[in-house]
PDB file of C-alpha atoms in Angstrom:
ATOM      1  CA  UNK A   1       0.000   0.000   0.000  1.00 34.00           C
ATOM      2  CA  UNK A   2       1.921   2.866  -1.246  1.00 34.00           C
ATOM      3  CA  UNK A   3       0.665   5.649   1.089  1.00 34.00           C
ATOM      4  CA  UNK A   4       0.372   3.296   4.801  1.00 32.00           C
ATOM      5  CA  UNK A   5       2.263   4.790   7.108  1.00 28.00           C
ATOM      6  CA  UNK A   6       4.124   3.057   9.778  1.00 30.00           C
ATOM      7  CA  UNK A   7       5.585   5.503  12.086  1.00 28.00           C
ATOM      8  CA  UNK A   8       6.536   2.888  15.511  1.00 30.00           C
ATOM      9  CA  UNK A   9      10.476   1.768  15.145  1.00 32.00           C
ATOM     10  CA  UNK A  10      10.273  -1.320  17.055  1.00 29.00           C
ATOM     11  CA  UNK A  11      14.056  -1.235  17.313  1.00 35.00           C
ATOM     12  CA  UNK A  12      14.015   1.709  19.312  1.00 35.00           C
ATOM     13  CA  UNK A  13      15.326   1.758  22.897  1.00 34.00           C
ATOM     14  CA  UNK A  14      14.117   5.541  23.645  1.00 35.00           C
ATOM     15  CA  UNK A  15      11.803   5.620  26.279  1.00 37.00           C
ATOM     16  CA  UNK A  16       8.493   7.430  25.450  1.00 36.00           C
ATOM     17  CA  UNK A  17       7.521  10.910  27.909  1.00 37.00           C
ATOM     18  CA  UNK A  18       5.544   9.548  31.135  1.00 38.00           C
ATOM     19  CA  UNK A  19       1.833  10.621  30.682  1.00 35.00           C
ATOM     20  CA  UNK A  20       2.651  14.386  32.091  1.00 34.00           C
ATOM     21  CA  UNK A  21       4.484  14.949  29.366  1.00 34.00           C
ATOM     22  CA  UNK A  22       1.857  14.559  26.592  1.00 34.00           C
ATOM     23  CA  UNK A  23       0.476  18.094  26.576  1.00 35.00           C
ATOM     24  CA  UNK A  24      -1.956  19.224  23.932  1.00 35.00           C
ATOM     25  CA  UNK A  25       0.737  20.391  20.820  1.00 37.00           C
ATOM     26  CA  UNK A  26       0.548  24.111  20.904  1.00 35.00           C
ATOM     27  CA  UNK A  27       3.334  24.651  18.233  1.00 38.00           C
ATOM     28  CA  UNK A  28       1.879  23.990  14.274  1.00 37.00           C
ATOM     29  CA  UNK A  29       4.451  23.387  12.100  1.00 39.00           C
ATOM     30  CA  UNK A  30       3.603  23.597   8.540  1.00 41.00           C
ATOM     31  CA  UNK A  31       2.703  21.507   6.114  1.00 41.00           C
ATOM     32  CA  UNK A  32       5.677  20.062   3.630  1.00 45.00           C
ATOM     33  CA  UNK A  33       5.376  22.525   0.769  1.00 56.00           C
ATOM     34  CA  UNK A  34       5.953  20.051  -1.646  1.00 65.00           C
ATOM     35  CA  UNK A  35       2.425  18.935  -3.447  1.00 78.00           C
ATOM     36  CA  UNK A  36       0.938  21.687  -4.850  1.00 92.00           C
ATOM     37  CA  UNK A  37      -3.468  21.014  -4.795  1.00 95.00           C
ATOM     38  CA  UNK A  38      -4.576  24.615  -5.635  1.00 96.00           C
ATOM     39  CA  UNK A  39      -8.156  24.149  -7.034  1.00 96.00           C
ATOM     40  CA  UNK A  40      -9.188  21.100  -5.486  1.00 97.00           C
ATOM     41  CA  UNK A  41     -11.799  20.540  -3.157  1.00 98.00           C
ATOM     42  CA  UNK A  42     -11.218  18.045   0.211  1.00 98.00           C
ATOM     43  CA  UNK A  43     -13.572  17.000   2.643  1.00 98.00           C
ATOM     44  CA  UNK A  44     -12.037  15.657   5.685  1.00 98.00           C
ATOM     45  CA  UNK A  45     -14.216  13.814   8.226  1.00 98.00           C
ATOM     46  CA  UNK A  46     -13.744  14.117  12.401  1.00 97.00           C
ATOM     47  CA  UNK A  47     -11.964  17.432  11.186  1.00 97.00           C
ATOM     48  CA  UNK A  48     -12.707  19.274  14.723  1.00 96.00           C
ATOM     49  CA  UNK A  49      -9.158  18.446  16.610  1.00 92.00           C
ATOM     50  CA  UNK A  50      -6.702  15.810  16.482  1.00 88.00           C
ATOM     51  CA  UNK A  51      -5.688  13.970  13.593  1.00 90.00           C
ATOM     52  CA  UNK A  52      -9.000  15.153  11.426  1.00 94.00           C
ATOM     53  CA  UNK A  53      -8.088  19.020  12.138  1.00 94.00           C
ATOM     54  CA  UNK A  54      -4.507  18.208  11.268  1.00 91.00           C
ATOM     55  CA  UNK A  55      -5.126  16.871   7.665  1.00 94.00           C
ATOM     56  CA  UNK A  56      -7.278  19.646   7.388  1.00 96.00           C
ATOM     57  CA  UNK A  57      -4.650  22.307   7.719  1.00 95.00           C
ATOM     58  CA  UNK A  58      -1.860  20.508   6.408  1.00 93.00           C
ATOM     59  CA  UNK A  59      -4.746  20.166   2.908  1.00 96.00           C
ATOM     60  CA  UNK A  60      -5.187  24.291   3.374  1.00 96.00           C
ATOM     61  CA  UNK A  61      -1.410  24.586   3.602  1.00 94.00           C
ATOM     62  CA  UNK A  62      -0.700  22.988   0.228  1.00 94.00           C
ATOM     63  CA  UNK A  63      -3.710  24.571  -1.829  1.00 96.00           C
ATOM     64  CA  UNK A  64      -6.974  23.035  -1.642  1.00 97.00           C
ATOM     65  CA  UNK A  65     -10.153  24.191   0.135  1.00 98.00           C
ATOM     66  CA  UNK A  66     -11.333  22.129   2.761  1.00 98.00           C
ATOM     67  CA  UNK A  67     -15.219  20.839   3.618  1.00 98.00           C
ATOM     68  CA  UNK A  68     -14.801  20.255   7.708  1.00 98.00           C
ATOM     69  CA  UNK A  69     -17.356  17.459   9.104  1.00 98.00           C
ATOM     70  CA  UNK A  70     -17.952  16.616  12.677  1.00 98.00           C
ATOM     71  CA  UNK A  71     -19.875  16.138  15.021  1.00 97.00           C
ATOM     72  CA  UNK A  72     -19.590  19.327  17.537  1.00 96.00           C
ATOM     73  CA  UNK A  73     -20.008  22.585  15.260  1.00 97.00           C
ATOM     74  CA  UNK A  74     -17.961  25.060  17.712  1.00 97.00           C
ATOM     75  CA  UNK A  75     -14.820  22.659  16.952  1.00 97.00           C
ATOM     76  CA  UNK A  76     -15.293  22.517  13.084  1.00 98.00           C
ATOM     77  CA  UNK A  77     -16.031  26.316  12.823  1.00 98.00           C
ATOM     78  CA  UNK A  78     -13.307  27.345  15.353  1.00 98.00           C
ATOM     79  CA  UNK A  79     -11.081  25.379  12.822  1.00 98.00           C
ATOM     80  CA  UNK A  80     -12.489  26.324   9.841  1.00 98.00           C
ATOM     81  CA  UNK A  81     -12.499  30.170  10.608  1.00 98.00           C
ATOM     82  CA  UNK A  82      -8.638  29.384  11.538  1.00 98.00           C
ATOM     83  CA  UNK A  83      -7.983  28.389   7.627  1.00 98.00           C
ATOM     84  CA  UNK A  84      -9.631  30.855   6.604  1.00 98.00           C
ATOM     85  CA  UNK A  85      -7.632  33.246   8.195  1.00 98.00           C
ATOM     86  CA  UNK A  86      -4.661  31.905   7.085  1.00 97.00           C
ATOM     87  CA  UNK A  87      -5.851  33.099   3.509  1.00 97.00           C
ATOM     88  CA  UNK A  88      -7.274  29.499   2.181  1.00 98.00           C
ATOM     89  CA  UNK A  89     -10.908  28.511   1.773  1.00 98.00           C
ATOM     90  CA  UNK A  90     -12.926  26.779   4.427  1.00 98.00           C
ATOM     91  CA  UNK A  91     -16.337  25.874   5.419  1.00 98.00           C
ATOM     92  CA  UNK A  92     -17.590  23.625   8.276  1.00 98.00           C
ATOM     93  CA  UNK A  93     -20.611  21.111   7.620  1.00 98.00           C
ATOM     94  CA  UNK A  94     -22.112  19.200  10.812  1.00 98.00           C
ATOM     95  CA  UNK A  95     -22.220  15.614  10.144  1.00 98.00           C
ATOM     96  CA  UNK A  96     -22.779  12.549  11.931  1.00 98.00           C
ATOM     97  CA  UNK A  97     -20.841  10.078   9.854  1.00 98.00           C
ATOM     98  CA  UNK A  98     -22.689   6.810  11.052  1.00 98.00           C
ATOM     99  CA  UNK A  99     -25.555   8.161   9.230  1.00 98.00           C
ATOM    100  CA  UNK A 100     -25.698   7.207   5.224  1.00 98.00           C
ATOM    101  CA  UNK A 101     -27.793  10.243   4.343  1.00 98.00           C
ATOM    102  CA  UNK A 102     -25.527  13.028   5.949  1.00 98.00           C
ATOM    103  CA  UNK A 103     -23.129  11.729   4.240  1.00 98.00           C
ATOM    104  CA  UNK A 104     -24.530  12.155   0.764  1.00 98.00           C
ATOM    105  CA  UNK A 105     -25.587  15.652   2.053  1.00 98.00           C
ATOM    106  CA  UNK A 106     -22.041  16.287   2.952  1.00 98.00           C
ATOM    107  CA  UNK A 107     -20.562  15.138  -0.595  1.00 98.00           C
ATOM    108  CA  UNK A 108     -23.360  17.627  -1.804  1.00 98.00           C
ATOM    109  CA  UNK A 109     -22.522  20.117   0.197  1.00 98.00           C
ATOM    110  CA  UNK A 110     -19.137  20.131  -0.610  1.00 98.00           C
ATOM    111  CA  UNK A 111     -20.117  20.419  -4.532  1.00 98.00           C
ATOM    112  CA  UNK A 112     -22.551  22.759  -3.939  1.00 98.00           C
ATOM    113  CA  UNK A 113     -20.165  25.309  -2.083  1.00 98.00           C
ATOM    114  CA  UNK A 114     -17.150  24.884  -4.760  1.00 98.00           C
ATOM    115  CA  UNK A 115     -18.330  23.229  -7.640  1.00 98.00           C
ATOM    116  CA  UNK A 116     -16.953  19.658  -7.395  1.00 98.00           C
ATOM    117  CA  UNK A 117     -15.365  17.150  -5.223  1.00 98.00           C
ATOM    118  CA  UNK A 118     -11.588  15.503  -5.454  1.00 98.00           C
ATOM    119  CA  UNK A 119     -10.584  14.483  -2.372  1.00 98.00           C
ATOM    120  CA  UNK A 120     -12.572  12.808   0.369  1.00 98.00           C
ATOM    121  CA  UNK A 121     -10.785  11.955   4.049  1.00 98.00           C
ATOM    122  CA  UNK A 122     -12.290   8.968   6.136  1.00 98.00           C
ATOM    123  CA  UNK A 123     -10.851   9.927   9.383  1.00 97.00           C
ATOM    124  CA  UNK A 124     -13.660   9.973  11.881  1.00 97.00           C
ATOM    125  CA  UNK A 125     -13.317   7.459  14.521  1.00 95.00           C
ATOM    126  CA  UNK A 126     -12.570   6.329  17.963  1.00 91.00           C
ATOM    127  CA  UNK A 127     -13.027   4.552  20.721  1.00 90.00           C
ATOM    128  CA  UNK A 128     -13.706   4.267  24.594  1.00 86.00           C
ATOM    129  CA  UNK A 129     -10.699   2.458  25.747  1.00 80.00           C
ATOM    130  CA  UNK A 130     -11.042   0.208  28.595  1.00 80.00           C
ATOM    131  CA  UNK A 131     -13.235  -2.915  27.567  1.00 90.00           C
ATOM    132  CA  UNK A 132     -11.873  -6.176  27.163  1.00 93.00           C
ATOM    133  CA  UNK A 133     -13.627  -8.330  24.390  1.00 96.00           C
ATOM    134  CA  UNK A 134     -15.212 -11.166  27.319  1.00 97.00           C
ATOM    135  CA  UNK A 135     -16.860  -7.869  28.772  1.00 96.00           C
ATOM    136  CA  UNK A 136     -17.981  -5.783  25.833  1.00 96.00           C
ATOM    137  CA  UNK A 137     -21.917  -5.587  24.809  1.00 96.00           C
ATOM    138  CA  UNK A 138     -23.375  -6.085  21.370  1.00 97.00           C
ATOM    139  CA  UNK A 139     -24.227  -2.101  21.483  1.00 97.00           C
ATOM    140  CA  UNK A 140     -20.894  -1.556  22.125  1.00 96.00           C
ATOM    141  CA  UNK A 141     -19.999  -3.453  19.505  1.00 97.00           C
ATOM    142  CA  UNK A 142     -22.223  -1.491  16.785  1.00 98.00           C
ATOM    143  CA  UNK A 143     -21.553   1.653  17.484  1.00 97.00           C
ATOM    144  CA  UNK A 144     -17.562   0.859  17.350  1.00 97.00           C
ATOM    145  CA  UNK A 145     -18.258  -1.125  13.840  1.00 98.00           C
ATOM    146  CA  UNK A 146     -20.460   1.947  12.622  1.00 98.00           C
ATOM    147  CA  UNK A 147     -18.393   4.645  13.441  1.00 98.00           C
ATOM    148  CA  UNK A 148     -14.999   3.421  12.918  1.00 98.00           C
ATOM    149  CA  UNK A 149     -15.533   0.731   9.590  1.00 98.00           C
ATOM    150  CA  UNK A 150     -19.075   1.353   7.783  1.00 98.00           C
ATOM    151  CA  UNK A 151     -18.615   4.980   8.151  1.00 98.00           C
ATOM    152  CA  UNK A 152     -15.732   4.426   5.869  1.00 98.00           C
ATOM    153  CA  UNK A 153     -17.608   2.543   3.418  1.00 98.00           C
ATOM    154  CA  UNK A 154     -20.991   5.155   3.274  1.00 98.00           C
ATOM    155  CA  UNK A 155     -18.430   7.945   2.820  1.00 98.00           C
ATOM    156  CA  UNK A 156     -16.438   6.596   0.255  1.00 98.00           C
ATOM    157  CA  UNK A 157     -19.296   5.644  -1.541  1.00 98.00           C
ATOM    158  CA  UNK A 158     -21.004   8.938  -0.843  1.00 98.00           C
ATOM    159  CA  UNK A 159     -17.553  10.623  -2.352  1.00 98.00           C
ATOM    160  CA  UNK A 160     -17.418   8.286  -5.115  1.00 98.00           C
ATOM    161  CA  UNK A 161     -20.500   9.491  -6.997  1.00 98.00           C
ATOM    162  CA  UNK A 162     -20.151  13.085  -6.896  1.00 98.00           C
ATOM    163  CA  UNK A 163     -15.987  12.511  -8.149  1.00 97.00           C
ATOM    164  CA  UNK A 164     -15.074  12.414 -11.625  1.00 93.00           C
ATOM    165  CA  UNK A 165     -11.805  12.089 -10.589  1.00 95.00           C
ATOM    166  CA  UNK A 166     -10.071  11.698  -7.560  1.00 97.00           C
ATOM    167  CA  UNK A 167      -8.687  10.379  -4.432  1.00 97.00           C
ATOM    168  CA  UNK A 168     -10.116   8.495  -1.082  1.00 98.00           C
ATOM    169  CA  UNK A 169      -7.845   8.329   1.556  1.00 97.00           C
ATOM    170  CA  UNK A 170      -8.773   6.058   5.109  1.00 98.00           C
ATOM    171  CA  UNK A 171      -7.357   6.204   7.985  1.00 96.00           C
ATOM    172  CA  UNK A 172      -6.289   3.353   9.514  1.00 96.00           C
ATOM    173  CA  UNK A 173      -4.135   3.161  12.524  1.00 93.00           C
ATOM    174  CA  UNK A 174      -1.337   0.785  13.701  1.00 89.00           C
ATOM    175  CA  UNK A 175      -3.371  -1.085  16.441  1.00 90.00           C
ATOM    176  CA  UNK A 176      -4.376  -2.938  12.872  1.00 94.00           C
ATOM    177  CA  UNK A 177      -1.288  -4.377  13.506  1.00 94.00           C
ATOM    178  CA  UNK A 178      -0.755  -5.697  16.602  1.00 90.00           C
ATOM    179  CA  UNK A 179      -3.052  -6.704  19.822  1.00 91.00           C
ATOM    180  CA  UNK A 180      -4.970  -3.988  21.787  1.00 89.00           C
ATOM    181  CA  UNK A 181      -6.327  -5.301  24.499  1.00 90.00           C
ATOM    182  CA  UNK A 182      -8.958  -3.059  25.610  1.00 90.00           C
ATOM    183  CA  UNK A 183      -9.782  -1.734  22.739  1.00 91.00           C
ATOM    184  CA  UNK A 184      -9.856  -5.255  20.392  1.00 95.00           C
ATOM    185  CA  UNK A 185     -13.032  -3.785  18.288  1.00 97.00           C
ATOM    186  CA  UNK A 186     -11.703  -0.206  17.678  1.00 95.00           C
ATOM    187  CA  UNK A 187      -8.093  -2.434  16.065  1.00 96.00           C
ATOM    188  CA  UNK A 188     -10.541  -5.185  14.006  1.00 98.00           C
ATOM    189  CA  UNK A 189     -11.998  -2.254  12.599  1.00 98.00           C
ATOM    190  CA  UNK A 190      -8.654  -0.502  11.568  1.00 97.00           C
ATOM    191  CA  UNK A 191      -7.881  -3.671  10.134  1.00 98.00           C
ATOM    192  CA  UNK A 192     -10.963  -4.010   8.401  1.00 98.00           C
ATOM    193  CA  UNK A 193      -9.869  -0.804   6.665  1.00 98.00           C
ATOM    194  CA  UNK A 194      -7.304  -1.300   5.256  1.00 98.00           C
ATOM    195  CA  UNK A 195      -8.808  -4.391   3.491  1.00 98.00           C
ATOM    196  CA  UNK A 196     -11.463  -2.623   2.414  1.00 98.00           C
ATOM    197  CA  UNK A 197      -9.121   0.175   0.619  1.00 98.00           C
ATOM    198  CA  UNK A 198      -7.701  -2.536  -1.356  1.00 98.00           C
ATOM    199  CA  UNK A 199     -10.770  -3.815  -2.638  1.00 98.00           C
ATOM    200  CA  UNK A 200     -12.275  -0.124  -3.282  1.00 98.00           C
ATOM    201  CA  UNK A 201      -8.683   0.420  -4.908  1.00 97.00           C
ATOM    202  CA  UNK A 202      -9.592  -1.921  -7.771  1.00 98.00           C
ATOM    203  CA  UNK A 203     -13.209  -1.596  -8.217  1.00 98.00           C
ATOM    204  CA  UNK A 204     -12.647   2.608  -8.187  1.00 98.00           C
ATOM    205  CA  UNK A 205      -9.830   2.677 -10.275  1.00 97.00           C
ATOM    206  CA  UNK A 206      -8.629   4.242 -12.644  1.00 96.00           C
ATOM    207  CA  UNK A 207     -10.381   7.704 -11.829  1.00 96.00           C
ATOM    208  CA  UNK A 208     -10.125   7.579  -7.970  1.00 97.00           C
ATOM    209  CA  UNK A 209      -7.604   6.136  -6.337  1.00 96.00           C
ATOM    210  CA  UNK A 210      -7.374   4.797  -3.187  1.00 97.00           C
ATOM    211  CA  UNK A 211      -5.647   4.728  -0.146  1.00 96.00           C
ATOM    212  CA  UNK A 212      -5.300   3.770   3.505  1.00 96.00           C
ATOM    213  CA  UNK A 213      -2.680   6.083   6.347  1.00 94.00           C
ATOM    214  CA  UNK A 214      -1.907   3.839   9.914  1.00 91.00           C
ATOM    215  CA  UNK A 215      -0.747   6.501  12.074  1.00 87.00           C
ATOM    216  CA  UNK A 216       1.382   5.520  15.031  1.00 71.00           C
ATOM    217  CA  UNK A 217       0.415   7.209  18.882  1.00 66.00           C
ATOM    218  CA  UNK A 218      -0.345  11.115  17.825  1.00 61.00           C
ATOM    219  CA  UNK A 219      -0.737  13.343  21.061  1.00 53.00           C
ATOM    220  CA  UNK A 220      -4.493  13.566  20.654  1.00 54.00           C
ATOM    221  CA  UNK A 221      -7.696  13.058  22.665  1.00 54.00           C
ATOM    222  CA  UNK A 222      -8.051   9.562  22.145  1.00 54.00           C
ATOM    223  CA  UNK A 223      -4.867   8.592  23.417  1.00 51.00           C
ATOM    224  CA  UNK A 224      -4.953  11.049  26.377  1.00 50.00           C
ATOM    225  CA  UNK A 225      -7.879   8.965  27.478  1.00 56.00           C
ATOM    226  CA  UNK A 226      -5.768   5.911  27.056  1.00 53.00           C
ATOM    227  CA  UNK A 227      -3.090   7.074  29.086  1.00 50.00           C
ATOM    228  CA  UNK A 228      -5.607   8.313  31.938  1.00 56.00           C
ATOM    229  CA  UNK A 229      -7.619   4.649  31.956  1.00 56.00           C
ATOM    230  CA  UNK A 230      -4.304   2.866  31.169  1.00 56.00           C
ATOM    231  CA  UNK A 231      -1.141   4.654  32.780  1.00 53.00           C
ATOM    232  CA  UNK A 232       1.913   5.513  31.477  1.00 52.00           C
ATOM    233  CA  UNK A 233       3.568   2.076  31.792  1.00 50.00           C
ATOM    234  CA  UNK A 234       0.953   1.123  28.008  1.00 47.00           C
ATOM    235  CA  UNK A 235       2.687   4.107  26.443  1.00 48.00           C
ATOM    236  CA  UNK A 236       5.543   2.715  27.382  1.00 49.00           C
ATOM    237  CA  UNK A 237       4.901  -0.880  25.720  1.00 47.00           C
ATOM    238  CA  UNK A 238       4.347   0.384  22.345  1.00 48.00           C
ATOM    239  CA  UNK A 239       7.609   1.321  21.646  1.00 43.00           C
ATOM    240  CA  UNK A 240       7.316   5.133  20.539  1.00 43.00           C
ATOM    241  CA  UNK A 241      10.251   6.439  19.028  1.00 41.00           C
ATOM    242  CA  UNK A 242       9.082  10.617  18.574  1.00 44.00           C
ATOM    243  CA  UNK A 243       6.450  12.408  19.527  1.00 40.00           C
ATOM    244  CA  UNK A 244       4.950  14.827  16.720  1.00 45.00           C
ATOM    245  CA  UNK A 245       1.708  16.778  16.704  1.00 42.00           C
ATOM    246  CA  UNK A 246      -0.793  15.596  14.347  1.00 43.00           C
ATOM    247  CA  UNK A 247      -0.507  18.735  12.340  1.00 48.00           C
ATOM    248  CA  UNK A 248       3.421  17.602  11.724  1.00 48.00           C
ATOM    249  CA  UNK A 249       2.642  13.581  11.255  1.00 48.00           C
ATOM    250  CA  UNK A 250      -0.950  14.436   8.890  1.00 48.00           C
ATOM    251  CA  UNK A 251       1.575  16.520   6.381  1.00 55.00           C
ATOM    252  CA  UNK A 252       1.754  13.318   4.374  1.00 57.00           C
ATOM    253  CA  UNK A 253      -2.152  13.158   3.169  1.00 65.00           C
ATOM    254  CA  UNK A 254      -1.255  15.955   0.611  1.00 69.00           C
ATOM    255  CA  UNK A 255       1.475  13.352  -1.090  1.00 59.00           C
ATOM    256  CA  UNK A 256      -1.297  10.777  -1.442  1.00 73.00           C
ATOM    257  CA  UNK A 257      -3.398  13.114  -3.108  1.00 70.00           C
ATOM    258  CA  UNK A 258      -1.773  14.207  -5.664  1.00 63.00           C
ATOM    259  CA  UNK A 259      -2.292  13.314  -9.086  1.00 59.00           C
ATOM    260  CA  UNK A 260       1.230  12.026 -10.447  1.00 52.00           C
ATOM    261  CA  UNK A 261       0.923   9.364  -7.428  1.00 48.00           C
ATOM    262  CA  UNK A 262      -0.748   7.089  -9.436  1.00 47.00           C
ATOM    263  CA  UNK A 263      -0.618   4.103  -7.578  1.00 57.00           C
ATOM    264  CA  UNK A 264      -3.440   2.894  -5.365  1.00 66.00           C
ATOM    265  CA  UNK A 265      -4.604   0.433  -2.487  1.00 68.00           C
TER     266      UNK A 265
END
C-alpha cells in the first residue's frame, strides 16, 4: 500500500515521555510545501481536533479548500475560521458520519459550495478504551463497527459518486497491527480498513484512487484517554520512538493526493 504509514520503530530503545508529558501540541508546524493542490476541493471527516483538524490544515497549507465534518459545530467552525484566516478557503458542515444520508448531504454540500469534489478523508473514529472483548456488549460493539468501519464505506461511496476524478484516503491506525487489548473492536476495525481500501482500490480505479494512512500514537484526545484509563507504563509498551503533533505527522495526506501518485490500495 503505497501511502500506509508506519511511524513505531520497534528497534528503538528511547523511552516514550511519562503521561505528564503529553500536553496538547501548541506549536503547528507547517505543512511540507511540496504537493501543490490549488483548485481542489477536500472534505475531511472528524476534522474538529486531532488527527481530522490536522489533515485539514496541512490540505489548506498545500492549496486546496477544505469541507470540515464533525460532530460538535464550535470545533469545526473554530477550525475552519482558523484556515480561513490563514488566507485558504474553508467551510464547516455538521455531520454525523454513522448516518448514510448526511453523508450524501455532505458530498453535496461540498459540490454545492465549490463546484466539485476531489478528495474525500475517512478519518472519523474512535473509541472508549477500557473494555476487554469477554466484557464488551453487542451495542458496544455497533456503534464501534459503525463509526470506525461502515462509516468508511458510506463515505467513500457517498464521495465516489459526486468525483469524476479523484482520491479516497482512510485512515487506519497501527493497532491494525498488533493486539490492543482493551480496545480489540476499535483495532478489528482498523484492520478491516485497510482491506477494504484494497478492494475499493480496484473496483474505483482508474479515476479515484485509493488509499489507507496507519498513524502511530499522535498526542491527541483519544490517546490522552488511554493514558488516563491505562497509565503511562501502556505508552511505554508500544515502543514510541518521537512524539509529533498531528498537524506535523498528517503533512503526508497531501502526497497521497496528488495526481502524479498514481498508484493505489
Amino acid at each position: 500500500m503505497e501511502c500506509e504509514i508506519r511511524y513505531r520503530d520497534r528497534g528503538s530503545t528511547e523511552a516514550a515521555p511519562p503521561s505528564s508529558a503529553l500536553s496538547r501540541p501548541t506549536d503547528i508546524l507547517p505543512a511540507v510545501g511540496d504537493f501543490d493542490l490549488s483548485g481542489r476541493v477536500a472534505v475531511v471527516t472528524g476534522a474538529g481536533r486531532g488527527i481530522g483538524e490536522g489533515i485539514a490544515r496541512s490540505l489548506a497549507e498545500a492549496g486546496s479548500a477544505v469541507v470540515l465534518a464533525a460532530r460538535t459545530t464550535c470545533e469545526i467552525e473554530s477550525v475552519a475560521s482558523s484556515i480561513r484566516r490563514s488566507g485558504a478557503q474553508a467551510i464547516a458542515v455538521r455531520t454525523d458520519v454513522t448516518d448514510t444520508f448526511a453523508l450524501g448531504s455532505l458530498a453535496t454540500a461540498a459540490v454545492d459550495e465549490f463546484g466539485h469534489l476531489d478528495i474525500w478523508v475517512n478519518n472519523a473514529g474512535g473509541v472508549e478504551v477500557g473494555t476487554s472483548l469477554a466484557d464488551l456488549k453487542r451495542s458496544e460493539w455497533d456503534k464501534v463497527i459503525d463509526l470506525n468501519f461502515t462509516a468508511v464505506w458510506n463515505g467513500s461511496m457517498a464521495a465516489a459518486e459526486q468525483m469524476r476524478w479523484g482520491s479516497i484516503i482512510n485512515i487506519s491506525s497501527m493497532a491494525a497491527f498488533t493486539a490492543m487489548p482493551g480496545m480489540g473492536h476499535y483495532a478489528a476495525c482498523k484492520a478491516a480498513v485497510i482491506s477494504l481500501t484494497r478492494t475499493m482500490a480496484v473496483e474505483l480505479a482508474p479515476d479515484i484512487r485509493v488509499n489507507a494512512i496507519a498513524p502511530g500514537l499522535i498526542p491527541t484526545k483519544m490517546l490522552f484517554d488511554a493514558v488516563e484509563s491505562r497509565g503511562s507504563t501502556w505508552i511505554n509498551s508500544q515502543h514510541v520512538c518521537r512524539w509529533d503533533s498531528a498537524h506535523q505527522r498528517m503533512s503526508v495526506v497531501p502526497r497521497c493526493t496528488c495526481r502524479r501518485r498514481q498508484r493505489s490500495g
